[in-house]
Amino acid sequence: MTGLKPPPLRNDCFALPAGVEWTPVDAALDMLRDRLGPVTGVERRPLAQALGAVLAVDAVARRASPPQANSAVDGYGFAGAVPEGAHVMPLADGRAAAGVPFDGVLPTGRALRVLTGAALPEGVETVILEEDVTLGDGEIAFRGPLKRGANTRKAGEDVAAGAVVLPVGRRLTPADLALLSSVGIAEVAVRVTLRVAILSTGDELTEPGAEAGPGQIYDANRPMLCALAQRLGYRVCDMGRVPDDRAALRATLDRAAQEADVILTSGGASAGDEDHVSALLREAGAMQQWRIALKPGRPLALGLWQGKPVFGLPGNPVAAMVCAIIFARPALAVLAGEAWAEPQGFDLPAGFEKRKKPGRREYLRARVRAGRVEVFASEGSGRVSGLSWAEGLVEIGDDGRHIRPGDLVRFIPYGGFGL
Ligand code: AMP
Ligand code: MG
């Protein structure tokens, strides 16, 4: 299966239902979830190289964890329970330690020195903590009661052999690597890392560090989108800036389609004279103008370029980032083989007042201070400083709403999006 790629996406994979003027955010997301699928092949990787990779098949425990019953503490082990009252038990010779089992069977009525993690030898069912014991000459004294099985871990109590420990589509975390290793998995079948091409469009754009002529601005979207893709664990193909020139854009899209699995552009995605991204996708016959009931966000241009999905994001940096987070992020995840996951948000009291009209979803740049959600002073979609000021987004539903200070609002930290 190594290197084998899934079939290409269908040309109409981004088609929105006909006759709908503004598509609700959730309907658009449902479509991305239903119509997209993994586009990368499968490879095997050792655990040490698997952090952030996406499982291509379920991971199945090769062995139970723990593999055998063992002691949870340093102490003394014996058979059965002991009733309330004072007890004295003779000690058997030897001991059981982690990795160094006791060789033999413990006779009933005797106690054995056991250390944390030691496999329980035959005849040991219960362990008393060493702190609760007085050690004499060849015997121990302690007080009951103690239930049978106290201070021990059962075989397989964490994971049974053959159990699915992590499902296909899981993006592996440090904790996941611990789990996989604990059940004897040394190597995993994962999706080949998704390659994401990123380019900016616009005659007005120049590079920080370069001389900026009159009317020129520095490219803010490309560094942001590259970093976003990198943070999400993808391989970034930085295609640079492209002027508002159809031939140049066509050549760059061609190169991007060669080098990457998916293409993110910003700017030129509406229907104006200089909106060459949408014009070229339309020319290629695989273009959908997404009019989403969302603020901030102008039309998105979605399409395929030589079979590769293109997300034509708006040029305004705030709209570009919000659209990238809300639409491109989950779409990239699905293309990368990841299971669909809702961003993790929290309902917290608002530290602001806002009236919102019905009919579209809104995302505000926000952060939490003293347990309250603050929003950036200006909603202007060119205000890059607000993106950086913010530590997440407030999501305000499609209905109209009058939010007063203290009302609960849904705050989604950037981390809730995996950023
Ligand atoms: P457009 O969608 O190309 O019409 O761009 C909308 C607005 O976003 C214009 O004011 C552009 O100058 C600005 N813009 C487009 N691309 C970028 C970029 N990469 N960085 C900063 N601003 C941009
Ligand atoms: Mg432009």
Short mmCIF file of N, CA and C in Angstrom, two decimals, residues 175-339:
data_model
loop_
_atom_site.label_atom_id
_atom_site.label_comp_id
_atom_site.label_asym_id
_atom_site.label_seq_id
_atom_site.Cartn_x
_atom_site.Cartn_y
_atom_site.Cartn_z
N ALA A 175 1.06 11.97 23.85
CA ALA A 175 0.42 10.96 24.70
C ALA A 175 0.08 9.71 23.88
N ASP A 176 -0.33 9.92 22.62
CA ASP A 176 -0.65 8.77 21.77
C ASP A 176 0.58 7.88 21.57
N LEU A 177 1.73 8.52 21.44
CA LEU A 177 2.95 7.73 21.23
C LEU A 177 3.23 6.88 22.46
N ALA A 178 2.94 7.41 23.64
CA ALA A 178 3.09 6.62 24.87
C ALA A 178 2.16 5.42 24.84
N LEU A 179 0.92 5.66 24.45
CA LEU A 179 -0.07 4.58 24.40
C LEU A 179 0.34 3.50 23.40
N LEU A 180 0.73 3.93 22.20
CA LEU A 180 1.11 2.96 21.17
C LEU A 180 2.29 2.12 21.65
N SER A 181 3.26 2.79 22.22
CA SER A 181 4.44 2.09 22.69
C SER A 181 4.07 1.11 23.80
N SER A 182 3.15 1.50 24.68
CA SER A 182 2.81 0.66 25.84
C SER A 182 2.13 -0.64 25.41
N VAL A 183 1.56 -0.66 24.23
CA VAL A 183 0.91 -1.89 23.77
C VAL A 183 1.72 -2.56 22.67
N GLY A 184 3.00 -2.18 22.59
CA GLY A 184 3.93 -2.94 21.75
C GLY A 184 3.97 -2.54 20.29
N ILE A 185 3.42 -1.37 19.96
CA ILE A 185 3.43 -0.95 18.55
C ILE A 185 4.69 -0.11 18.29
N ALA A 186 5.49 -0.58 17.36
CA ALA A 186 6.77 0.09 17.10
C ALA A 186 6.69 0.97 15.87
N GLU A 187 5.71 0.68 15.03
CA GLU A 187 5.63 1.30 13.71
C GLU A 187 4.16 1.49 13.37
N VAL A 188 3.84 2.60 12.71
CA VAL A 188 2.43 2.83 12.38
C VAL A 188 2.28 3.13 10.89
N ALA A 189 1.13 2.76 10.35
CA ALA A 189 0.78 3.13 8.97
C ALA A 189 0.10 4.49 9.03
N VAL A 190 0.75 5.49 8.42
CA VAL A 190 0.22 6.86 8.48
C VAL A 190 0.12 7.43 7.07
N ARG A 191 -0.64 8.49 6.96
CA ARG A 191 -0.74 9.20 5.69
C ARG A 191 0.55 9.96 5.42
N VAL A 192 0.96 9.95 4.18
CA VAL A 192 2.09 10.79 3.76
C VAL A 192 1.68 12.24 4.04
N THR A 193 2.61 13.03 4.57
CA THR A 193 2.29 14.42 4.96
C THR A 193 1.73 15.21 3.78
N LEU A 194 0.61 15.87 4.01
CA LEU A 194 -0.03 16.70 2.99
C LEU A 194 0.89 17.87 2.62
N ARG A 195 1.02 18.11 1.32
CA ARG A 195 1.82 19.25 0.87
C ARG A 195 0.88 20.39 0.49
N VAL A 196 1.10 21.54 1.08
CA VAL A 196 0.21 22.68 0.88
C VAL A 196 0.97 23.81 0.20
N ALA A 197 0.54 24.17 -1.00
CA ALA A 197 1.17 25.29 -1.70
C ALA A 197 0.45 26.58 -1.32
N ILE A 198 1.22 27.62 -1.09
CA ILE A 198 0.65 28.89 -0.65
C ILE A 198 1.19 30.02 -1.51
N LEU A 199 0.27 30.85 -2.01
CA LEU A 199 0.71 32.01 -2.78
C LEU A 199 -0.18 33.20 -2.51
N SER A 200 0.41 34.38 -2.67
CA SER A 200 -0.33 35.63 -2.53
C SER A 200 -0.47 36.26 -3.90
N THR A 201 -1.58 36.95 -4.11
CA THR A 201 -1.75 37.64 -5.39
C THR A 201 -1.99 39.12 -5.14
N GLY A 202 -1.52 39.94 -6.05
CA GLY A 202 -1.80 41.37 -5.97
C GLY A 202 -0.60 42.20 -6.41
N ASP A 203 -0.85 43.16 -7.33
CA ASP A 203 0.21 44.06 -7.81
C ASP A 203 0.75 44.94 -6.69
N GLU A 204 -0.10 45.14 -5.67
CA GLU A 204 0.29 46.07 -4.60
C GLU A 204 1.24 45.44 -3.59
N LEU A 205 1.45 44.13 -3.68
CA LEU A 205 2.20 43.45 -2.61
C LEU A 205 3.70 43.49 -2.83
N THR A 206 4.41 43.66 -1.73
CA THR A 206 5.86 43.54 -1.77
C THR A 206 6.31 42.83 -0.50
N GLU A 207 7.61 42.57 -0.44
CA GLU A 207 8.14 41.73 0.64
C GLU A 207 8.73 42.62 1.72
N PRO A 208 8.50 42.33 3.00
CA PRO A 208 9.20 43.12 4.02
C PRO A 208 10.71 42.99 3.80
N GLY A 209 11.41 44.09 3.99
CA GLY A 209 12.85 44.08 3.70
C GLY A 209 13.14 44.69 2.35
N ALA A 210 12.13 44.64 1.46
CA ALA A 210 12.31 45.25 0.13
C ALA A 210 11.85 46.71 0.19
N GLU A 211 12.30 47.46 -0.79
CA GLU A 211 11.87 48.86 -0.94
C GLU A 211 10.39 48.86 -1.31
N ALA A 212 9.56 49.58 -0.55
CA ALA A 212 8.14 49.63 -0.86
C ALA A 212 7.82 50.94 -1.57
N GLY A 213 7.38 50.85 -2.80
CA GLY A 213 7.01 52.03 -3.58
C GLY A 213 5.68 52.58 -3.11
N PRO A 214 5.27 53.73 -3.71
CA PRO A 214 3.97 54.29 -3.33
C PRO A 214 2.85 53.31 -3.67
N GLY A 215 1.90 53.17 -2.76
CA GLY A 215 0.76 52.29 -3.01
C GLY A 215 1.06 50.83 -2.74
N GLN A 216 2.31 50.54 -2.39
CA GLN A 216 2.63 49.14 -2.12
C GLN A 216 2.42 48.81 -0.65
N ILE A 217 2.05 47.56 -0.39
CA ILE A 217 1.94 47.09 1.00
C ILE A 217 2.71 45.78 1.12
N TYR A 218 3.09 45.50 2.35
CA TYR A 218 3.82 44.24 2.59
C TYR A 218 2.84 43.07 2.65
N ASP A 219 3.29 41.98 2.12
CA ASP A 219 2.48 40.75 2.10
C ASP A 219 2.31 40.23 3.53
N ALA A 220 1.09 40.26 4.02
CA ALA A 220 0.83 39.75 5.38
C ALA A 220 0.25 38.33 5.33
N ASN A 221 -0.45 38.01 4.27
CA ASN A 221 -1.19 36.74 4.25
C ASN A 221 -0.28 35.52 4.09
N ARG A 222 0.75 35.67 3.27
CA ARG A 222 1.57 34.49 2.97
C ARG A 222 2.30 33.97 4.21
N PRO A 223 2.98 34.85 4.95
CA PRO A 223 3.61 34.34 6.18
C PRO A 223 2.59 33.73 7.13
N MET A 224 1.40 34.33 7.20
CA MET A 224 0.37 33.82 8.11
C MET A 224 -0.10 32.44 7.64
N LEU A 225 -0.39 32.31 6.36
CA LEU A 225 -0.91 31.03 5.86
C LEU A 225 0.15 29.93 5.89
N CYS A 226 1.39 30.32 5.58
CA CYS A 226 2.48 29.32 5.65
C CYS A 226 2.63 28.81 7.08
N ALA A 227 2.60 29.74 8.04
CA ALA A 227 2.78 29.35 9.44
C ALA A 227 1.60 28.51 9.92
N LEU A 228 0.42 28.88 9.45
CA LEU A 228 -0.78 28.13 9.83
C LEU A 228 -0.68 26.68 9.33
N ALA A 229 -0.28 26.53 8.07
CA ALA A 229 -0.16 25.17 7.51
C ALA A 229 0.93 24.39 8.23
N GLN A 230 2.00 25.10 8.55
CA GLN A 230 3.11 24.45 9.26
C GLN A 230 2.66 24.01 10.66
N ARG A 231 1.96 24.89 11.36
CA ARG A 231 1.46 24.59 12.69
C ARG A 231 0.53 23.37 12.67
N LEU A 232 -0.23 23.25 11.58
CA LEU A 232 -1.16 22.13 11.48
C LEU A 232 -0.46 20.84 11.05
N GLY A 233 0.84 20.94 10.82
CA GLY A 233 1.62 19.73 10.55
C GLY A 233 1.80 19.38 9.09
N TYR A 234 1.53 20.32 8.19
CA TYR A 234 1.66 20.02 6.76
C TYR A 234 3.00 20.48 6.22
N ARG A 235 3.36 19.98 5.05
CA ARG A 235 4.58 20.42 4.38
C ARG A 235 4.21 21.63 3.54
N VAL A 236 4.90 22.74 3.77
CA VAL A 236 4.56 23.99 3.10
C VAL A 236 5.39 24.16 1.83
N CYS A 237 4.72 24.46 0.72
CA CYS A 237 5.42 24.84 -0.51
C CYS A 237 5.11 26.31 -0.73
N ASP A 238 6.07 27.17 -0.39
CA ASP A 238 5.88 28.62 -0.52
C ASP A 238 6.08 29.02 -1.98
N MET A 239 4.99 29.40 -2.63
CA MET A 239 5.06 29.73 -4.06
C MET A 239 5.28 31.23 -4.28
N GLY A 240 5.40 31.97 -3.21
CA GLY A 240 5.73 33.40 -3.36
C GLY A 240 4.52 34.26 -3.70
N ARG A 241 4.86 35.46 -4.23
CA ARG A 241 3.82 36.43 -4.61
C ARG A 241 3.65 36.42 -6.12
N VAL A 242 2.43 36.62 -6.56
CA VAL A 242 2.16 36.67 -8.00
C VAL A 242 1.46 37.98 -8.30
N PRO A 243 1.92 38.73 -9.31
CA PRO A 243 1.21 39.97 -9.67
C PRO A 243 -0.16 39.66 -10.27
N ASP A 244 -0.96 40.70 -10.43
CA ASP A 244 -2.28 40.52 -11.04
C ASP A 244 -2.13 40.37 -12.54
N ASP A 245 -1.63 39.22 -12.92
CA ASP A 245 -1.32 38.95 -14.32
C ASP A 245 -1.69 37.49 -14.57
N ARG A 246 -2.58 37.28 -15.54
CA ARG A 246 -3.16 35.95 -15.67
C ARG A 246 -2.13 34.89 -16.05
N ALA A 247 -1.21 35.27 -16.94
CA ALA A 247 -0.22 34.28 -17.39
C ALA A 247 0.69 33.89 -16.23
N ALA A 248 1.10 34.90 -15.46
CA ALA A 248 1.99 34.61 -14.32
C ALA A 248 1.27 33.73 -13.30
N LEU A 249 0.02 34.03 -13.06
CA LEU A 249 -0.74 33.25 -12.09
C LEU A 249 -0.94 31.82 -12.59
N ARG A 250 -1.22 31.70 -13.89
CA ARG A 250 -1.40 30.36 -14.47
C ARG A 250 -0.12 29.53 -14.28
N ALA A 251 1.01 30.15 -14.57
CA ALA A 251 2.29 29.43 -14.44
C ALA A 251 2.53 29.01 -12.99
N THR A 252 2.19 29.91 -12.05
CA THR A 252 2.42 29.58 -10.64
C THR A 252 1.46 28.49 -10.18
N LEU A 253 0.22 28.56 -10.62
CA LEU A 253 -0.74 27.49 -10.25
C LEU A 253 -0.28 26.15 -10.83
N ASP A 254 0.26 26.18 -12.05
CA ASP A 254 0.77 24.94 -12.65
C ASP A 254 1.87 24.33 -11.78
N ARG A 255 2.79 25.19 -11.36
CA ARG A 255 3.90 24.72 -10.53
C ARG A 255 3.38 24.20 -9.19
N ALA A 256 2.43 24.95 -8.63
CA ALA A 256 1.87 24.56 -7.33
C ALA A 256 1.19 23.20 -7.44
N ALA A 257 0.48 22.97 -8.54
CA ALA A 257 -0.23 21.70 -8.71
C ALA A 257 0.75 20.54 -8.86
N GLN A 258 1.94 20.85 -9.42
CA GLN A 258 2.98 19.82 -9.53
C GLN A 258 3.56 19.47 -8.17
N GLU A 259 3.79 20.51 -7.36
CA GLU A 259 4.56 20.33 -6.13
C GLU A 259 3.71 19.95 -4.92
N ALA A 260 2.41 20.26 -4.97
CA ALA A 260 1.61 20.13 -3.75
C ALA A 260 0.33 19.34 -3.99
N ASP A 261 -0.34 19.01 -2.89
CA ASP A 261 -1.61 18.28 -2.95
C ASP A 261 -2.80 19.22 -2.91
N VAL A 262 -2.57 20.43 -2.42
CA VAL A 262 -3.67 21.39 -2.28
C VAL A 262 -3.05 22.79 -2.34
N ILE A 263 -3.83 23.75 -2.84
CA ILE A 263 -3.29 25.10 -3.06
C ILE A 263 -4.14 26.12 -2.31
N LEU A 264 -3.47 26.98 -1.53
CA LEU A 264 -4.15 28.10 -0.89
C LEU A 264 -3.67 29.39 -1.52
N THR A 265 -4.61 30.19 -2.01
CA THR A 265 -4.24 31.50 -2.53
C THR A 265 -4.94 32.55 -1.68
N SER A 266 -4.41 33.78 -1.71
CA SER A 266 -5.18 34.86 -1.11
C SER A 266 -5.20 36.03 -2.07
N GLY A 267 -6.35 36.73 -2.06
CA GLY A 267 -6.57 37.86 -2.96
C GLY A 267 -7.10 37.39 -4.30
N GLY A 268 -7.74 38.31 -4.99
CA GLY A 268 -8.18 38.02 -6.36
C GLY A 268 -9.23 36.93 -6.48
N ALA A 269 -10.02 36.76 -5.41
CA ALA A 269 -10.96 35.64 -5.41
C ALA A 269 -12.40 36.06 -5.63
N SER A 270 -12.63 37.38 -5.80
CA SER A 270 -14.01 37.83 -6.06
C SER A 270 -14.27 37.82 -7.56
N ALA A 271 -15.16 38.68 -7.98
CA ALA A 271 -15.54 38.64 -9.39
C ALA A 271 -15.14 39.92 -10.13
N GLY A 272 -14.16 40.67 -9.59
CA GLY A 272 -13.75 41.94 -10.22
C GLY A 272 -12.76 41.75 -11.36
N ASP A 273 -12.35 42.89 -11.96
CA ASP A 273 -11.43 42.87 -13.11
C ASP A 273 -10.09 42.22 -12.76
N GLU A 274 -9.62 42.48 -11.54
CA GLU A 274 -8.31 41.97 -11.17
C GLU A 274 -8.41 40.70 -10.33
N ASP A 275 -9.55 40.05 -10.38
CA ASP A 275 -9.72 38.82 -9.60
C ASP A 275 -9.38 37.61 -10.45
N HIS A 276 -8.07 37.43 -10.62
CA HIS A 276 -7.60 36.44 -11.59
C HIS A 276 -7.67 35.01 -11.09
N VAL A 277 -7.68 34.82 -9.77
CA VAL A 277 -7.80 33.45 -9.25
C VAL A 277 -9.14 32.88 -9.69
N SER A 278 -10.21 33.64 -9.41
CA SER A 278 -11.53 33.13 -9.79
C SER A 278 -11.65 33.02 -11.30
N ALA A 279 -11.08 33.99 -12.03
CA ALA A 279 -11.18 33.95 -13.50
C ALA A 279 -10.51 32.70 -14.06
N LEU A 280 -9.34 32.38 -13.55
CA LEU A 280 -8.62 31.21 -14.07
C LEU A 280 -9.32 29.90 -13.72
N LEU A 281 -9.82 29.83 -12.49
CA LEU A 281 -10.54 28.61 -12.10
C LEU A 281 -11.80 28.45 -12.94
N ARG A 282 -12.44 29.57 -13.23
CA ARG A 282 -13.65 29.52 -14.06
C ARG A 282 -13.27 29.01 -15.44
N GLU A 283 -12.17 29.55 -15.96
CA GLU A 283 -11.68 29.13 -17.27
C GLU A 283 -11.39 27.62 -17.30
N ALA A 284 -10.88 27.13 -16.17
CA ALA A 284 -10.55 25.70 -16.09
C ALA A 284 -11.80 24.84 -15.93
N GLY A 285 -12.94 25.51 -15.75
CA GLY A 285 -14.20 24.78 -15.69
C GLY A 285 -14.44 24.09 -14.36
N ALA A 286 -13.71 24.49 -13.36
CA ALA A 286 -13.87 23.81 -12.07
C ALA A 286 -13.88 24.83 -10.95
N MET A 287 -14.74 25.82 -11.14
CA MET A 287 -14.73 26.93 -10.17
C MET A 287 -16.09 27.07 -9.51
N GLN A 288 -16.08 27.28 -8.20
CA GLN A 288 -17.31 27.56 -7.48
C GLN A 288 -17.08 28.80 -6.64
N GLN A 289 -17.95 29.76 -6.83
CA GLN A 289 -17.88 30.96 -6.01
C GLN A 289 -18.69 30.69 -4.75
N TRP A 290 -18.03 30.63 -3.62
CA TRP A 290 -18.76 30.35 -2.38
C TRP A 290 -19.17 31.65 -1.72
N ARG A 291 -20.48 31.86 -1.72
CA ARG A 291 -21.01 33.01 -0.99
C ARG A 291 -21.53 32.49 0.34
N ILE A 292 -20.70 32.64 1.36
CA ILE A 292 -21.03 32.07 2.67
C ILE A 292 -21.60 33.16 3.57
N ALA A 293 -22.62 32.80 4.32
CA ALA A 293 -23.22 33.75 5.25
C ALA A 293 -22.31 33.89 6.46
N LEU A 294 -21.24 34.65 6.26
CA LEU A 294 -20.16 34.71 7.24
C LEU A 294 -19.53 36.10 7.25
N LYS A 295 -19.24 36.59 8.43
CA LYS A 295 -18.48 37.83 8.56
C LYS A 295 -17.31 37.57 9.49
N PRO A 296 -16.11 37.90 9.18
CA PRO A 296 -15.69 38.50 7.91
C PRO A 296 -15.47 37.42 6.85
N GLY A 297 -15.66 37.80 5.63
CA GLY A 297 -15.41 36.86 4.54
C GLY A 297 -16.17 37.30 3.32
N ARG A 298 -15.44 37.52 2.26
CA ARG A 298 -16.09 37.80 0.98
C ARG A 298 -16.22 36.47 0.27
N PRO A 299 -16.67 36.47 -0.97
CA PRO A 299 -16.76 35.17 -1.64
C PRO A 299 -15.40 34.46 -1.63
N LEU A 300 -15.49 33.17 -1.45
CA LEU A 300 -14.32 32.31 -1.58
C LEU A 300 -14.40 31.69 -2.96
N ALA A 301 -13.25 31.51 -3.59
CA ALA A 301 -13.22 30.81 -4.88
C ALA A 301 -12.67 29.42 -4.63
N LEU A 302 -13.52 28.42 -4.81
CA LEU A 302 -13.05 27.05 -4.62
C LEU A 302 -13.06 26.33 -5.96
N GLY A 303 -12.07 25.53 -6.19
CA GLY A 303 -12.04 24.82 -7.45
C GLY A 303 -10.92 23.82 -7.49
N LEU A 304 -10.75 23.23 -8.68
CA LEU A 304 -9.65 22.29 -8.87
C LEU A 304 -8.75 22.85 -9.96
N TRP A 305 -7.45 22.78 -9.74
CA TRP A 305 -6.49 23.17 -10.76
C TRP A 305 -5.65 21.93 -11.05
N GLN A 306 -5.79 21.41 -12.23
CA GLN A 306 -5.13 20.15 -12.58
C GLN A 306 -5.38 19.09 -11.52
N GLY A 307 -6.63 19.02 -11.11
CA GLY A 307 -7.03 17.98 -10.16
C GLY A 307 -6.72 18.29 -8.71
N LYS A 308 -6.02 19.40 -8.46
CA LYS A 308 -5.67 19.74 -7.09
C LYS A 308 -6.65 20.79 -6.56
N PRO A 309 -7.19 20.56 -5.35
CA PRO A 309 -8.13 21.53 -4.80
C PRO A 309 -7.45 22.87 -4.52
N VAL A 310 -8.16 23.93 -4.88
CA VAL A 310 -7.66 25.30 -4.66
C VAL A 310 -8.64 26.01 -3.74
N PHE A 311 -8.11 26.61 -2.68
CA PHE A 311 -8.92 27.46 -1.81
C PHE A 311 -8.50 28.89 -2.08
N GLY A 312 -9.35 29.62 -2.82
CA GLY A 312 -9.07 31.02 -3.11
C GLY A 312 -9.63 31.87 -1.99
N LEU A 313 -8.74 32.24 -1.06
CA LEU A 313 -9.17 32.99 0.12
C LEU A 313 -9.23 34.48 -0.19
N PRO A 314 -10.01 35.23 0.58
CA PRO A 314 -10.08 36.68 0.36
C PRO A 314 -8.71 37.33 0.64
N GLY A 315 -8.52 38.53 0.10
CA GLY A 315 -7.25 39.23 0.28
C GLY A 315 -7.12 39.91 1.62
N ASN A 316 -8.22 40.44 2.13
CA ASN A 316 -8.15 41.12 3.42
C ASN A 316 -7.61 40.16 4.47
N PRO A 317 -6.55 40.55 5.16
CA PRO A 317 -5.91 39.59 6.07
C PRO A 317 -6.83 38.99 7.12
N VAL A 318 -7.74 39.79 7.67
CA VAL A 318 -8.63 39.24 8.70
C VAL A 318 -9.56 38.20 8.09
N ALA A 319 -10.12 38.54 6.92
CA ALA A 319 -11.01 37.59 6.25
C ALA A 319 -10.21 36.36 5.80
N ALA A 320 -8.98 36.60 5.34
CA ALA A 320 -8.15 35.48 4.89
C ALA A 320 -7.90 34.52 6.05
N MET A 321 -7.58 35.08 7.22
CA MET A 321 -7.28 34.19 8.35
C MET A 321 -8.54 33.49 8.84
N VAL A 322 -9.64 34.22 8.97
CA VAL A 322 -10.87 33.58 9.45
C VAL A 322 -11.34 32.50 8.47
N CYS A 323 -11.32 32.81 7.19
CA CYS A 323 -11.74 31.79 6.20
C CYS A 323 -10.77 30.62 6.19
N ALA A 324 -9.49 30.90 6.39
CA ALA A 324 -8.52 29.80 6.43
C ALA A 324 -8.80 28.91 7.64
N ILE A 325 -9.10 29.54 8.77
CA ILE A 325 -9.32 28.76 9.99
C ILE A 325 -10.65 27.99 9.91
N ILE A 326 -11.70 28.68 9.44
CA ILE A 326 -13.03 28.07 9.47
C ILE A 326 -13.22 27.06 8.34
N PHE A 327 -12.72 27.36 7.14
CA PHE A 327 -12.97 26.46 6.00
C PHE A 327 -11.75 25.66 5.56
N ALA A 328 -10.63 26.36 5.35
CA ALA A 328 -9.48 25.64 4.81
C ALA A 328 -8.95 24.63 5.83
N ARG A 329 -8.93 25.02 7.10
CA ARG A 329 -8.36 24.12 8.12
C ARG A 329 -9.06 22.76 8.16
N PRO A 330 -10.39 22.72 8.31
CA PRO A 330 -11.01 21.38 8.33
C PRO A 330 -10.89 20.66 6.99
N ALA A 331 -10.89 21.43 5.89
CA ALA A 331 -10.76 20.78 4.58
C ALA A 331 -9.38 20.15 4.44
N LEU A 332 -8.35 20.88 4.85
CA LEU A 332 -6.99 20.33 4.78
C LEU A 332 -6.90 19.07 5.64
N ALA A 333 -7.54 19.11 6.79
CA ALA A 333 -7.50 17.95 7.68
C ALA A 333 -8.07 16.72 6.98
N VAL A 334 -9.21 16.89 6.33
CA VAL A 334 -9.83 15.75 5.63
C VAL A 334 -8.92 15.28 4.49
N LEU A 335 -8.36 16.22 3.74
CA LEU A 335 -7.46 15.85 2.64
C LEU A 335 -6.24 15.09 3.18
N ALA A 336 -5.84 15.46 4.39
CA ALA A 336 -4.66 14.83 5.00
C ALA A 336 -5.00 13.48 5.63
N GLY A 337 -6.29 13.13 5.63
CA GLY A 337 -6.69 11.83 6.17
C GLY A 337 -7.21 11.87 7.59
N GLU A 338 -7.30 13.09 8.12
CA GLU A 338 -7.72 13.22 9.51
C GLU A 338 -9.24 13.11 9.63
N ALA A 339 -9.69 12.58 10.76
CA ALA A 339 -11.13 12.51 11.01
C ALA A 339 -11.65 13.93 11.24
#
